[in-house]
PDB file of C-alpha atoms and ligand atoms in Angstrom:
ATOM      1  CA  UNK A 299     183.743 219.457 169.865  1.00  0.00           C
ATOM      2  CA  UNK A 300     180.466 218.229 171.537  1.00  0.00           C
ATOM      3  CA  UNK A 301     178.156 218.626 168.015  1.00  0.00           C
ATOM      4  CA  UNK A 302     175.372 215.930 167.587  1.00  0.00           C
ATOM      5  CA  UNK A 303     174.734 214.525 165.078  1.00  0.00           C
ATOM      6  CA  UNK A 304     177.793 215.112 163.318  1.00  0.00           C
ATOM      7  CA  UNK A 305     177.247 212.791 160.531  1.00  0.00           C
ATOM      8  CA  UNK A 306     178.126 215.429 157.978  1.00  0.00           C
ATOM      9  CA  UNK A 307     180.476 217.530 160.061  1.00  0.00           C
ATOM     10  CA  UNK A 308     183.555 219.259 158.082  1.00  0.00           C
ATOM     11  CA  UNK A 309     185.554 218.133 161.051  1.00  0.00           C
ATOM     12  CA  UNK A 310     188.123 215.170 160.376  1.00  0.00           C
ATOM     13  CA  UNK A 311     188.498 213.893 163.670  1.00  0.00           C
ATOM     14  CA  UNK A 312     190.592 211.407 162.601  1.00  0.00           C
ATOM     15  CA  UNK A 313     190.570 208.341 165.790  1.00  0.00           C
ATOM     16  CA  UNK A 314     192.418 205.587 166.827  1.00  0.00           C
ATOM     17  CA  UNK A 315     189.600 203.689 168.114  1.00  0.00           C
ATOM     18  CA  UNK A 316     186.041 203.526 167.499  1.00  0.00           C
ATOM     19  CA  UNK A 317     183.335 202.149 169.855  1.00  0.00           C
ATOM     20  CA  UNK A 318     180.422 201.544 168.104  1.00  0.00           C
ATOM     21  CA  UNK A 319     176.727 200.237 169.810  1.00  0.00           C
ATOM     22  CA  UNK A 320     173.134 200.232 169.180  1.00  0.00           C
ATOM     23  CA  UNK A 321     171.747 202.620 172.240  1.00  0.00           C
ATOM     24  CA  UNK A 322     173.738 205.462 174.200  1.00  0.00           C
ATOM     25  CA  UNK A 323     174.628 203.829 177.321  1.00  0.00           C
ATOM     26  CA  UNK A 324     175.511 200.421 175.594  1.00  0.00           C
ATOM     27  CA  UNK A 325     179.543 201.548 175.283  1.00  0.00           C
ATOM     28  CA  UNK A 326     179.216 202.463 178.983  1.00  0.00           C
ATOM     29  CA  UNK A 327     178.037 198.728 179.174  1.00  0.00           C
ATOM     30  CA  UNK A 328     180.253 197.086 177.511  1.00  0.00           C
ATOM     31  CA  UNK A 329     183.598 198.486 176.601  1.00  0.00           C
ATOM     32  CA  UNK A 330     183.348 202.133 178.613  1.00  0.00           C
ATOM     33  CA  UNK A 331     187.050 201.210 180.408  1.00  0.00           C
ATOM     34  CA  UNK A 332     188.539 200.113 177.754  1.00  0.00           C
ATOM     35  CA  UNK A 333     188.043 203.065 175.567  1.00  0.00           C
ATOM     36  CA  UNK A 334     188.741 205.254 178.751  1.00  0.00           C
ATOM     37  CA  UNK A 335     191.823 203.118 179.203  1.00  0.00           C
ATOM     38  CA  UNK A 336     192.938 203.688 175.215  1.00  0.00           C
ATOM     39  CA  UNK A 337     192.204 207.167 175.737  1.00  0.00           C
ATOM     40  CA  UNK A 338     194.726 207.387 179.137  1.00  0.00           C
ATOM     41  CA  UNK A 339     197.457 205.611 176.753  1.00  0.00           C
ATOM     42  CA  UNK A 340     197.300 208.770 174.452  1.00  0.00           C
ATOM     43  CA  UNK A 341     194.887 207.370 171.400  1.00  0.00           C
ATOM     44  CA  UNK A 342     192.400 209.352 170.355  1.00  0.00           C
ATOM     45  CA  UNK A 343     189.274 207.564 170.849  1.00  0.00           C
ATOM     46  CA  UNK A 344     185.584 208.146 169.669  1.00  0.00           C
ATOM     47  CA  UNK A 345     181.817 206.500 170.115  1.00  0.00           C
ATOM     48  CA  UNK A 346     178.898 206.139 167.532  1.00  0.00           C
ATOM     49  CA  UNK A 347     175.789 205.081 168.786  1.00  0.00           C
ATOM     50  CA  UNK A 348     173.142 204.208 166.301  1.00  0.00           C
ATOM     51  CA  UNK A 349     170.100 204.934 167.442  1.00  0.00           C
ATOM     52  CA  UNK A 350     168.941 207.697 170.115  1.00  0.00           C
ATOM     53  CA  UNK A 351     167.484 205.087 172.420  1.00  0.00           C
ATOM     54  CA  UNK A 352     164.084 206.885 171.919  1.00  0.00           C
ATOM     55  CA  UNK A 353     161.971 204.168 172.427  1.00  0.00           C
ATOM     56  CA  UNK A 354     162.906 203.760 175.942  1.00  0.00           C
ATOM     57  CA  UNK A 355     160.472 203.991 178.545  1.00  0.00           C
ATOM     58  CA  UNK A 356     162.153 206.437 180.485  1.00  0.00           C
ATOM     59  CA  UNK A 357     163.523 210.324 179.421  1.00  0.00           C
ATOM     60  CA  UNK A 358     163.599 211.842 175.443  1.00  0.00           C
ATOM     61  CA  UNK A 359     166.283 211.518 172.958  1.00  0.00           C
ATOM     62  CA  UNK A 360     167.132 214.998 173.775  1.00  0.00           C
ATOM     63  CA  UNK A 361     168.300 214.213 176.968  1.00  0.00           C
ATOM     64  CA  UNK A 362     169.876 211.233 175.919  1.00  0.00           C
ATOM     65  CA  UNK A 363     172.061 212.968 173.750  1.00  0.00           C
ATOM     66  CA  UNK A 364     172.983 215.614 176.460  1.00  0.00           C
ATOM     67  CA  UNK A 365     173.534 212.284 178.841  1.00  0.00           C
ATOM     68  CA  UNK A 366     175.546 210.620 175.996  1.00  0.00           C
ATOM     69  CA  UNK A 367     177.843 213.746 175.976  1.00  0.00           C
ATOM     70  CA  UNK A 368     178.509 213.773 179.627  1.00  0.00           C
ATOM     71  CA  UNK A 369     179.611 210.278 179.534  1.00  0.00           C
ATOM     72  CA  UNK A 370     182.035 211.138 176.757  1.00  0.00           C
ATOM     73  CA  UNK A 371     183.152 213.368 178.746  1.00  0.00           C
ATOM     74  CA  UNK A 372     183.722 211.112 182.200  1.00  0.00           C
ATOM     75  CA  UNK A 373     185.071 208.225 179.467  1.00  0.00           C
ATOM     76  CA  UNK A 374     187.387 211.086 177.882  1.00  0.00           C
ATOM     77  CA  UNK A 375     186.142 211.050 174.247  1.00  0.00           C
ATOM     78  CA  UNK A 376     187.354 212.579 171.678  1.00  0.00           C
ATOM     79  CA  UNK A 377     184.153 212.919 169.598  1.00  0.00           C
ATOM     80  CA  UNK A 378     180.923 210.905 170.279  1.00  0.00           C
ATOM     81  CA  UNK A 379     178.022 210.777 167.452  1.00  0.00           C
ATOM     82  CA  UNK A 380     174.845 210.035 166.942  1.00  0.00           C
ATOM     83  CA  UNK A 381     173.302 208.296 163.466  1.00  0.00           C
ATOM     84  CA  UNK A 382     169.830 208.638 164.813  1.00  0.00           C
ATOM     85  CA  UNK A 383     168.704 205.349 162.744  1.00  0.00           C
ATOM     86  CA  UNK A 384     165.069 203.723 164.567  1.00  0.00           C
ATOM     87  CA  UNK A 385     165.424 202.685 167.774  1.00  0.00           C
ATOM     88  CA  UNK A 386     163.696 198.946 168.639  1.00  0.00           C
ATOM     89  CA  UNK A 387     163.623 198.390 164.886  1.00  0.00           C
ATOM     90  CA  UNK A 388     167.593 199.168 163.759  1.00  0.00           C
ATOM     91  CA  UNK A 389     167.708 197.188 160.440  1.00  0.00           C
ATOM     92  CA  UNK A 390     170.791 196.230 158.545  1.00  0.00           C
ATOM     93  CA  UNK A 391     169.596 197.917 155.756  1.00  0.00           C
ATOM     94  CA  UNK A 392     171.520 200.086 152.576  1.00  0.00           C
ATOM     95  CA  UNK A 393     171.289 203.059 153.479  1.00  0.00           C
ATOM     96  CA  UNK A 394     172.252 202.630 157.060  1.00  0.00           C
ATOM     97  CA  UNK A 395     175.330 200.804 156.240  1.00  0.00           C
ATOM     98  CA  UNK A 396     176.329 203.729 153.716  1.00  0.00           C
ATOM     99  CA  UNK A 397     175.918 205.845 156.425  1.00  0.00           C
ATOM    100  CA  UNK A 398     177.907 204.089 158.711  1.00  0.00           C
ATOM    101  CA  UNK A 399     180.863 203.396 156.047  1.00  0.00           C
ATOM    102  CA  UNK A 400     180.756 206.865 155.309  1.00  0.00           C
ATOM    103  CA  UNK A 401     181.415 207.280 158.942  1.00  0.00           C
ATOM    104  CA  UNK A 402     184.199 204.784 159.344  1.00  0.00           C
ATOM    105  CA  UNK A 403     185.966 206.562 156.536  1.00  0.00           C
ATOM    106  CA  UNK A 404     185.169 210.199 157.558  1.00  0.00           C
ATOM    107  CA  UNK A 405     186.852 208.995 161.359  1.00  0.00           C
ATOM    108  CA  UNK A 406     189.338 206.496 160.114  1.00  0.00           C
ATOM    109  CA  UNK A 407     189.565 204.621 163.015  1.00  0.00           C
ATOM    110  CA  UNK A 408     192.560 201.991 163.330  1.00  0.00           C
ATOM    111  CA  UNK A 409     190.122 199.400 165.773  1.00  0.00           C
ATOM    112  CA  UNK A 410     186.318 199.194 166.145  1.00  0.00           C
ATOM    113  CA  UNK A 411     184.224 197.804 168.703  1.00  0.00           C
ATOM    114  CA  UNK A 412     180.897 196.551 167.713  1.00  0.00           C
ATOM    115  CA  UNK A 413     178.667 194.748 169.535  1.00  0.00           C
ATOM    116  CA  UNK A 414     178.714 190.785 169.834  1.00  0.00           C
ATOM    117  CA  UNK A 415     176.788 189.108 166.551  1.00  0.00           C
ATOM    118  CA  UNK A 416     174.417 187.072 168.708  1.00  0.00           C
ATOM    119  CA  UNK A 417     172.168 188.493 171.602  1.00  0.00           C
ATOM    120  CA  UNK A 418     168.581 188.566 173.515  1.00  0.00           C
ATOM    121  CA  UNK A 419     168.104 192.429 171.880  1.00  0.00           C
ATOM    122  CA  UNK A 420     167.523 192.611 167.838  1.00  0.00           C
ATOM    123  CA  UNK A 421     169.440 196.318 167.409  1.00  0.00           C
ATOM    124  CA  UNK A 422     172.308 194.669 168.957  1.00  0.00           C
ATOM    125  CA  UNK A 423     172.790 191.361 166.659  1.00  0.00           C
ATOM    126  CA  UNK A 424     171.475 193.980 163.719  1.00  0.00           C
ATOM    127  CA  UNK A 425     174.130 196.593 164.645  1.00  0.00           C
ATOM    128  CA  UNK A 426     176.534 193.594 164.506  1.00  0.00           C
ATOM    129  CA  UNK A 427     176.408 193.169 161.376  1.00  0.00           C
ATOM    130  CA  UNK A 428     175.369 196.417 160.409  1.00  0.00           C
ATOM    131  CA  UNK A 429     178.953 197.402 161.645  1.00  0.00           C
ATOM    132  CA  UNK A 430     180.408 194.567 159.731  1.00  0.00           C
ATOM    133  CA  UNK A 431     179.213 195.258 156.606  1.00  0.00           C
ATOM    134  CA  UNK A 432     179.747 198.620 156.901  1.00  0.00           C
ATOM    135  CA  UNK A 433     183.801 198.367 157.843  1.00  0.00           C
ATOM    136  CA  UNK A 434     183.898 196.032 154.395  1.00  0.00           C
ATOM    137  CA  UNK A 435     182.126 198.298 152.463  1.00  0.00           C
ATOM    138  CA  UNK A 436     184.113 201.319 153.632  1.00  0.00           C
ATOM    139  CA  UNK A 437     187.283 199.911 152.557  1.00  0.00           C
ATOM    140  CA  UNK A 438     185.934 199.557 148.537  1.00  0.00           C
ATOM    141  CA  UNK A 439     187.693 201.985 146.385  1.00  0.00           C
ATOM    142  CA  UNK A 440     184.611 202.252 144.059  1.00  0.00           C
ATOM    143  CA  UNK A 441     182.517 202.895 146.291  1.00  0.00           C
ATOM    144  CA  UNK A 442     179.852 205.969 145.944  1.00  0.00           C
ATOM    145  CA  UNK A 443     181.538 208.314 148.435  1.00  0.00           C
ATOM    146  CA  UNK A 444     183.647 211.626 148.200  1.00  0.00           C
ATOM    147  CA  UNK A 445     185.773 210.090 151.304  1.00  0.00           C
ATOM    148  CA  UNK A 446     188.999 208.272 150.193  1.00  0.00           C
ATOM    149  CA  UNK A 447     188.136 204.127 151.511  1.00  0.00           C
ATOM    150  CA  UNK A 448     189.482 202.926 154.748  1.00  0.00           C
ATOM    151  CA  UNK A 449     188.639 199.228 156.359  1.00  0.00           C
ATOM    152  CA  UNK A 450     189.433 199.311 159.961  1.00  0.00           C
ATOM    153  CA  UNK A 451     192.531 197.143 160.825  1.00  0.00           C
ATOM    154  CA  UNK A 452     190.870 195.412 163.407  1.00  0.00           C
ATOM    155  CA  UNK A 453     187.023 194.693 164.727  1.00  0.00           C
ATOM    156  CA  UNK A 454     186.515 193.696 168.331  1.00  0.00           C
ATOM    157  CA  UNK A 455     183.417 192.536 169.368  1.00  0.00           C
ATOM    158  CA  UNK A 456     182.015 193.503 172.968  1.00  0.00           C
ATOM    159  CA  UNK A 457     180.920 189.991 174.298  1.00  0.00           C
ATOM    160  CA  UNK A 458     180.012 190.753 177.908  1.00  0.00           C
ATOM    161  CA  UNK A 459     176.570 189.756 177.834  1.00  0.00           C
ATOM    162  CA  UNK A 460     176.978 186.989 175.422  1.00  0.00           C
ATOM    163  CA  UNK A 461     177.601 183.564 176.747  1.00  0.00           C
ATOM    164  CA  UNK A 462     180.944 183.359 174.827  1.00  0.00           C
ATOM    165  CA  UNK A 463     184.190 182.459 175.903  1.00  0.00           C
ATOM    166  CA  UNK A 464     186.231 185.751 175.446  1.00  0.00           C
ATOM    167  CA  UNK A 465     189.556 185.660 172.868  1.00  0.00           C
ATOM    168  CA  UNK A 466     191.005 188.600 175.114  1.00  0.00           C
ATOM    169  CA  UNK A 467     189.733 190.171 177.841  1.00  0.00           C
ATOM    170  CA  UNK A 468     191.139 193.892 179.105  1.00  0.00           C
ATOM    171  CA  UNK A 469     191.841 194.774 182.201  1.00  0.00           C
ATOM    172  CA  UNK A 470     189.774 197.702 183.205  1.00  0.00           C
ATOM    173  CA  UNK A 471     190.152 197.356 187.015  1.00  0.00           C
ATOM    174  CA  UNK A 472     192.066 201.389 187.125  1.00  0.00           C
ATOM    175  CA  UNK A 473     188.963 202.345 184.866  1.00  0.00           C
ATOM    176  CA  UNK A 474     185.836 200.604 186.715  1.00  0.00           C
ATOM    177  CA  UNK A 475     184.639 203.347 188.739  1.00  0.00           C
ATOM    178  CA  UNK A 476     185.032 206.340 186.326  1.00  0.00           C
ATOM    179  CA  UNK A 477     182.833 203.810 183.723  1.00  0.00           C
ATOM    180  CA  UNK A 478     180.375 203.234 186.337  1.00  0.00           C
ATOM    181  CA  UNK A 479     180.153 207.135 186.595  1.00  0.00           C
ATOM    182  CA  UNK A 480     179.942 207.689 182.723  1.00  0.00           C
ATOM    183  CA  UNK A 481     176.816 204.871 182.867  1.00  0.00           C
ATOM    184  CA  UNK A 482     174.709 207.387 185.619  1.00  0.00           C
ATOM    185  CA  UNK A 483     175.160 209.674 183.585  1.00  0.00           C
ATOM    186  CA  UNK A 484     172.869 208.735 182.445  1.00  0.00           C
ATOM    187  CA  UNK A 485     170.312 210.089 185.156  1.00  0.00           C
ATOM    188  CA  UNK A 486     166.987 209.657 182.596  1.00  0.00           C
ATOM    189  CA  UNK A 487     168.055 206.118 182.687  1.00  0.00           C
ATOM    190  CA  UNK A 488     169.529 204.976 186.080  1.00  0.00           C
ATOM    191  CA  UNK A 489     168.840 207.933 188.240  1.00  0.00           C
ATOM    192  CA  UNK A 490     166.562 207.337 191.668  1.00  0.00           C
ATOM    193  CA  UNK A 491     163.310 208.492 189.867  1.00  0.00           C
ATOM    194  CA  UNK A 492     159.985 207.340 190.951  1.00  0.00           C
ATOM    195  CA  UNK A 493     158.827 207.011 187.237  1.00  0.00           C
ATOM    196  CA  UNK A 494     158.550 203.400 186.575  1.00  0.00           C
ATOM    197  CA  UNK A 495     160.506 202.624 189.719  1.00  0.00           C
ATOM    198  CA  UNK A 496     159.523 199.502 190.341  1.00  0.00           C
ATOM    199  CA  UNK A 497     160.451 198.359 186.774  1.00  0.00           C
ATOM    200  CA  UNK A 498     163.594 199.499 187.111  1.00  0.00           C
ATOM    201  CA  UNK A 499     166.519 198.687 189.422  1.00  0.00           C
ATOM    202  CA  UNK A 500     168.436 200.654 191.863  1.00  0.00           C
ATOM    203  CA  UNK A 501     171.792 202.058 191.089  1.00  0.00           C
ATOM    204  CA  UNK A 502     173.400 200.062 193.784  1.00  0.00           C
ATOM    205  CA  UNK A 503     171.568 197.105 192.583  1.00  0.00           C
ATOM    206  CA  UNK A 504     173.019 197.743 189.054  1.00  0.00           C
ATOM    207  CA  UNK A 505     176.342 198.488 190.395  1.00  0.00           C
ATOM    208  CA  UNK A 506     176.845 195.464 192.042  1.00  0.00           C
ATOM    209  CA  UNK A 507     175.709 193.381 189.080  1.00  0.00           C
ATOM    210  CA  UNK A 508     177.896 194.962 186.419  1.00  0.00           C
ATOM    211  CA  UNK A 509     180.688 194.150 188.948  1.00  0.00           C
ATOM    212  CA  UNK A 510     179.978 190.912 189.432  1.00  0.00           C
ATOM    213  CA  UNK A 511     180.633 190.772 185.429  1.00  0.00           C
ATOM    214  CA  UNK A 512     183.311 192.737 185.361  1.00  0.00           C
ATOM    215  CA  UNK A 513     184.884 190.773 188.542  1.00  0.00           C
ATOM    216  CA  UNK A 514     183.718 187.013 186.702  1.00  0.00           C
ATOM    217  CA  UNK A 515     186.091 188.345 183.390  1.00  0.00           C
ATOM    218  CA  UNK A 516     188.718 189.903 185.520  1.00  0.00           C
ATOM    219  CA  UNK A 517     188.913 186.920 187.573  1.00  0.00           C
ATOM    220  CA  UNK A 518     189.573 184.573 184.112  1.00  0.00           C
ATOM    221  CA  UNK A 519     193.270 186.918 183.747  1.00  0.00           C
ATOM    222  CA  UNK A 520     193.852 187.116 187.048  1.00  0.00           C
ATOM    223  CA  UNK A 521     193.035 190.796 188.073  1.00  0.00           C
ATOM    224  CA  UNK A 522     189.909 192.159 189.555  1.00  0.00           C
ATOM    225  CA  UNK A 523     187.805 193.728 186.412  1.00  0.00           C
ATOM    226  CA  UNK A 524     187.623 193.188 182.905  1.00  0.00           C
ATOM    227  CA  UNK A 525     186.072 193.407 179.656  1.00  0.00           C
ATOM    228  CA  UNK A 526     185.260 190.905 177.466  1.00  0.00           C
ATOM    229  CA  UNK A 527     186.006 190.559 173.655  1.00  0.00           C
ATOM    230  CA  UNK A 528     185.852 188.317 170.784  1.00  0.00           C
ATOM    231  CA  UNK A 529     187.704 188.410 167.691  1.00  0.00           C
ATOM    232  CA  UNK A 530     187.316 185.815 164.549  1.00  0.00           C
ATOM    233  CA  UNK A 531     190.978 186.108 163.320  1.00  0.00           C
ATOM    234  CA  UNK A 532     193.548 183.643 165.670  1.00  0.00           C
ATOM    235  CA  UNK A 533     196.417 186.056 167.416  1.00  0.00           C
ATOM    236  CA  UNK A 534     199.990 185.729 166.532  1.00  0.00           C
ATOM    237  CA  UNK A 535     202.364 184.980 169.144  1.00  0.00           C
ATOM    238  CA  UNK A 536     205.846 185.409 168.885  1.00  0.00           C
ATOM    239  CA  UNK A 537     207.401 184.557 172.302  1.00  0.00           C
ATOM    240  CA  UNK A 538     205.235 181.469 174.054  1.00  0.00           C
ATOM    241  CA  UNK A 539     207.729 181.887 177.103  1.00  0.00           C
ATOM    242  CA  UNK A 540     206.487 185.101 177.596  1.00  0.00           C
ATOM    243  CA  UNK A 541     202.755 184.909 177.395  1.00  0.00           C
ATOM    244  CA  UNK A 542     201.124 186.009 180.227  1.00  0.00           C
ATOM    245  CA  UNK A 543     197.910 184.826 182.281  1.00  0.00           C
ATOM    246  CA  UNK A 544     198.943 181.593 184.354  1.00  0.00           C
ATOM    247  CA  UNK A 545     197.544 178.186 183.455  1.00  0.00           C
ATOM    248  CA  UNK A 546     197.178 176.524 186.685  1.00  0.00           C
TER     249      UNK A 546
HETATM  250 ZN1   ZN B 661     171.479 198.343 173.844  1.00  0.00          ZN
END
């Protein structure tokens, strides 16, 4: 089931967790191997991009979308839509958070991943709360919807680019090549074109720096690659003799 957009798709496909970001390519960014880890654990796992990234110098949002759908694929996606809201310009507005809680219910997914609330870009510290808002306002019974409500249980926020300390990070060292492949699929983006080429960095060039990120996170629980989160709630621990990652 490949459709875009699927905002108003019959289809229930119902997911366990929902990665949702401003751009297609920004999952692949920032939380590509840990969806593509959920999905190897048997949860049914999903993407929602906002926006179809067509204010980018390079490619059209038609190719973005066929792009976006190959990564799915590579990350092992269940579903993957598209809200086409303005790229560059992504407000937190009404009716895009109506959209998006209409979403959330019409998926029902258990755990979201949004992007961090602070950031150098504007869509992503709008989608923030965009995604925020939307996850409260999807769980209110009275709200103006057909869909029954649903709040997500739990919102992660995709840090790695913020200068935060993480409250988890996952180990995605099994699932760091396979997301490196989902982000060229991107070819538009980060293929070896001469368009703009000198604006633009080389895919080994990229691949080394999204490792070095991935190895700096990894590094903090002791494993080679990782992905970064933040979550506002403290975490409950029940057995402190068993907690793992070594202090000294
Ligand atoms: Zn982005």
């Amino acid at each position: 089931m490949w459709r875009l957009p699927t905002i108003y798709s019959e289809e229930l496909p119902a997911v366990d967790v929902l990665g949702i970001a401003a751009h297609p390519d920004d999952i692949e960014l920032t939380c590509g191997g840990t969806l593509l880890k959920m999905a190897e654990k048997g949860y049914r796992t999903g993407a929602l991009d906002l926006t179809q990234g067509e204010m980018g110098t390079r490619g059209t949002p038609e190719l973005r979308m066929e792009e976006a759908q190959a990564a799915a694929q590579i990350l092992r996606l269940k579903w993957r839509g598209n809200l086409a809201l303005p790229d560059a310009r992504l407000e937190n507005s009404l009716p895009g958070r109506m959209t998006l809680a209409g979403e959330i219910r019409r998926l029902r997914p258990r755990v979201v991943i949004v992007p961090y609330w602070e950031g150098r870009h504007p869509d992503h510290y709008n989608a923030s709360q965009l995604c925020y808002e939307a996850c409260f306002l999807a769980g209110l019974a009275k709200l103006d919807d057909t869909l029954a409500p649903h709040r997500p249980h739990k919102i992660l926020y995709a840090s790695q680019y913020a200068n935060v300390a993480p409250s988890f990070v996952v180990d995605v060292t099994r699932e760091f090549d396979r997301r490196m492949d989902s982000l060229f699929a991107y070819q538009s983006q980060y293929g070896e074109s001469d368009e703009g080429a000198d604006l633009f960095p080389k895919q080994i060039e990229i691949r080394e720096r999204l490792a070095a990120v991935a190895r700096f996170y990894g590094n903090l629980i002791g494993v080679k690659y990782g992905e970064a989160f933040v979550i506002r709630e403290a975490q409950a621990v029940e057995d402190v003799v068993q907690m793992g990652v070594r202090s000294l």
